C-alpha atoms as one frame of an Amber mdcrd trajectory, in Angstrom:
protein
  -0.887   6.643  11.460   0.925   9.123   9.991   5.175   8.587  10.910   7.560
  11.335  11.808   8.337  13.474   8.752  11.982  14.327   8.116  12.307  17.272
   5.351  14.562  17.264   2.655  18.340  18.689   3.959  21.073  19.582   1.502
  23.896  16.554   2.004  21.490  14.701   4.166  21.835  11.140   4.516  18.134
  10.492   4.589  14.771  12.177   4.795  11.285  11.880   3.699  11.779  12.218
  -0.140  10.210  15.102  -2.384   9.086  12.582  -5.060   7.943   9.659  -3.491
   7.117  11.278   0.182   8.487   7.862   1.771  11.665   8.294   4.210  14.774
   6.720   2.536  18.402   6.472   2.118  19.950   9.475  -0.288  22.711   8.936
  -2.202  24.526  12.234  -3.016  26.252  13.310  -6.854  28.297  16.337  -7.378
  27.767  17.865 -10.409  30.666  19.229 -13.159  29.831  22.547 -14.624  30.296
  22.483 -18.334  32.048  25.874 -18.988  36.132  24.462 -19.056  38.142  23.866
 -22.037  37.763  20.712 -23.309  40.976  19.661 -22.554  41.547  20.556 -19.269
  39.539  18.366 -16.182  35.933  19.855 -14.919  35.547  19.831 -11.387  32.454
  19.611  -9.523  30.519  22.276  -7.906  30.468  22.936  -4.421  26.994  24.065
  -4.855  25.232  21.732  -7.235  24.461  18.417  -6.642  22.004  15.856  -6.997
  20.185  13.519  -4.506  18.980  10.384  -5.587  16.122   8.458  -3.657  17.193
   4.758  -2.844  13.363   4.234  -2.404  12.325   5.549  -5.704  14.893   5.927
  -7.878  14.062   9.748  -8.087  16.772  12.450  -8.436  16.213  16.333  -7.088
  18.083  19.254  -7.986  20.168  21.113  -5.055  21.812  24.841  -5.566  23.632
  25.421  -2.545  21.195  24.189   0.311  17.975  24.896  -1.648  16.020  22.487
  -3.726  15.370  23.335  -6.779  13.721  20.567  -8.375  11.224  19.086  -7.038
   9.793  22.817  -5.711   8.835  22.099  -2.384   5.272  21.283  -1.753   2.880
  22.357   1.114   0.710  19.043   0.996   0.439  16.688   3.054   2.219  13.639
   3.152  -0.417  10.857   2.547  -1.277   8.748   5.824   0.893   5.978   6.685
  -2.462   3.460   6.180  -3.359   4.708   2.590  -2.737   1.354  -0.096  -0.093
   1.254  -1.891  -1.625   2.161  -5.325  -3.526   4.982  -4.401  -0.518   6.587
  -1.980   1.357   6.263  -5.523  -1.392   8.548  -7.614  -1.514  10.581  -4.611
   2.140  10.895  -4.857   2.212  11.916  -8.406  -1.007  14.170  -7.294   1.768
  15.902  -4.941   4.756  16.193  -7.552   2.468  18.302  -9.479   0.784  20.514
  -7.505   2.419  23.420  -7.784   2.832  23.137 -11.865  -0.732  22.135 -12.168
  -3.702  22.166  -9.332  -6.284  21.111 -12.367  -4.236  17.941 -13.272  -3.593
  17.282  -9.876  -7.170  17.549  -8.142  -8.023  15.260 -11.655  -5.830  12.483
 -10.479  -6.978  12.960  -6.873 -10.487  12.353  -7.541  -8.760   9.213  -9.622
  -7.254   8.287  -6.249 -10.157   8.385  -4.370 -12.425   6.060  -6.959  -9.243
   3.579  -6.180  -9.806   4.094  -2.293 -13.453   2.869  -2.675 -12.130  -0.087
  -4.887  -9.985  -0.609  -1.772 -12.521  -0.944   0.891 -14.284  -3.393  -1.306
 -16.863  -1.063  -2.962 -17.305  -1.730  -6.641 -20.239   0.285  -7.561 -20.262
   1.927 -10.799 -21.785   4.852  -9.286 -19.903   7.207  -6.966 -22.577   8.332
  -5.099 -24.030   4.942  -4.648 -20.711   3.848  -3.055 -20.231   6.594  -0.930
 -23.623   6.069   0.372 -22.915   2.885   1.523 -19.541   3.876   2.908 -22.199
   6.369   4.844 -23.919   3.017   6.578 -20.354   1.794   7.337 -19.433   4.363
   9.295 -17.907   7.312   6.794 -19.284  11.240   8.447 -21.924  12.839   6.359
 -19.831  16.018   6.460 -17.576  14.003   4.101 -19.674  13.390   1.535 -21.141
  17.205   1.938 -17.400  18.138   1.151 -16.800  15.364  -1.641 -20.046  17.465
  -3.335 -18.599  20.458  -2.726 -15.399  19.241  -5.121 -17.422  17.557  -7.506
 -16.105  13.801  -6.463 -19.786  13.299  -5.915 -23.028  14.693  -6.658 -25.329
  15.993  -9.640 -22.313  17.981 -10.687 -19.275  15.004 -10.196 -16.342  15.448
 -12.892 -15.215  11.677 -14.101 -12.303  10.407 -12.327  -8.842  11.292 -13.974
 -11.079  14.496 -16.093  -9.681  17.452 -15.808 -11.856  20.300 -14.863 -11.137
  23.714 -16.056 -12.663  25.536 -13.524 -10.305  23.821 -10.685  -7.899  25.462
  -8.698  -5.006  25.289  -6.139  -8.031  25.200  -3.106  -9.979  22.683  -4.889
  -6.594  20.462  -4.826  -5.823  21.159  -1.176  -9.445  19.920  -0.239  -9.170
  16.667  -2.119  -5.868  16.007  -0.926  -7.322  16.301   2.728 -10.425  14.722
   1.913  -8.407  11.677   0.752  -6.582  11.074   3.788  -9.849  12.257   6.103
 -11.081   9.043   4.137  -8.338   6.876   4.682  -8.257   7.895   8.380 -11.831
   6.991   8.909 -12.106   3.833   7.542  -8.729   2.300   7.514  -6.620   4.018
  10.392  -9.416   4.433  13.220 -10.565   0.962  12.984  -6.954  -0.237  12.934
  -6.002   1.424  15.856  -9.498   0.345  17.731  -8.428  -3.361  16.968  -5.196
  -2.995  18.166  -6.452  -1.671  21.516  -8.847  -4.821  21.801  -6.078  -7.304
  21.315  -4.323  -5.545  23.915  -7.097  -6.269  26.382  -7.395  -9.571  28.191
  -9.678 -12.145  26.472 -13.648 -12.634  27.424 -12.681 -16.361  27.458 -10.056
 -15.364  30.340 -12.161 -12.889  31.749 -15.144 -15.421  32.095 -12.850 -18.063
  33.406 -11.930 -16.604  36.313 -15.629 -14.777  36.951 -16.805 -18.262  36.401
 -13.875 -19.611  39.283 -15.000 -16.836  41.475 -18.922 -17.961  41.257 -17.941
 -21.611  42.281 -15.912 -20.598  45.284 -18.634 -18.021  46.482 -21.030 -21.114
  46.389 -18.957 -23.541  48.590 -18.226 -21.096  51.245 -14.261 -20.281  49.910
């Protein structure tokens, strides 16, 4: 499941961080402007600064109380459930958005060939696998959208090729698509399992139907 997000705050000790979307410790650096004589001492700036990511090792670029670098983006975070190594491409998917929607929605459909490899599909052909991720449980209306972005299909761009006529909605669908994915076939059944282990055990439950029989039989 997705966890709380905390957005990026100027001087804030942590938050969900712009590069690597997990929530970490900042560490904050002031920043000397170079524009005094060389022999006389710089001091820092008020209003720039830099916040480092104790998660990822990633810096971002404050003016005042507005980022600057990363620009913010309006994807998603990726779910909580996604493996590592795909949440890492989608990651990078994320960092570039806004520069580049082709490049990005190219290393999305990279992600989601990873995904598959995840949930233990290792057919060479994408539509084969998502067929088969069809008989496991995944909603048609997935794969209808995964068509409709060229993942799969007669017209399916190769994962990690970048597709000239992509845009910033083509993105935004595969970013969704990816965690609709995720959700379905990693998150759901999680949380299903977690319900049945909270429920008492059909051993226990037959025990005590079974005690109940035997004292209906001798009169208890």
């Amino acid at each position: 499941m997705k966890g709380e997000y905390t957005p990026p705050t100027f001087r804030g000790d942590g938050f969900n961080c712009p590069h690597c979307g997990v929530f970490a410790h900042q560490d904050w650096y002031d920043v000397s402007l170079e524009n005094a004589p060389v022999d006389e001492e710089k001091e820092a700036s008020d209003d720039l600064a830099l916040s480092y990511c104790d998660k990822c090792g990633s810096y971002a670029v404050w003016i005042k109380d507005e980022m600057i670098f990363p620009l913010p983006s309006v994807v998603p975070l990726p779910l909580e459930e996604m493996p590592d190594d795909v949440k890492e491409v989608y990651n990078e998917a994320r960092n570039i958005m806004n520069a580049s929607p082709r490049s990005a929605a190219a290393l999305l459909r990279y992600a989601i060939q990873m995904l598959m490899y995840n949930l233990g599909e290792e057919g060479e052909n994408i539509n084969d696998v998502i067929l088969d991720l069809r008989n496991k449980g995944l909603d048609v209306k997935i794969q209808t959208a995964l068509d409709s972005v060229k993942v799969t299909g007669e017209e399916a761009i190769n994962p990690g090729q970048i597709d000239p006529r992509d845009d910033d909605e083509t993105a935004q669908v595969l970013f969704n698509l990816l965690n609709l994915i995720v959700d379905a076939m990693i998150t759901q059944p999680m949380r299903v399992d977690e319900i049945l282990d909270s429920l008492p055990s059909k051993k226990g439950s037959k025990k005590k139907s079974d005690e109940f029989l035997f004292r209906a039989k001798i009169g208890e």
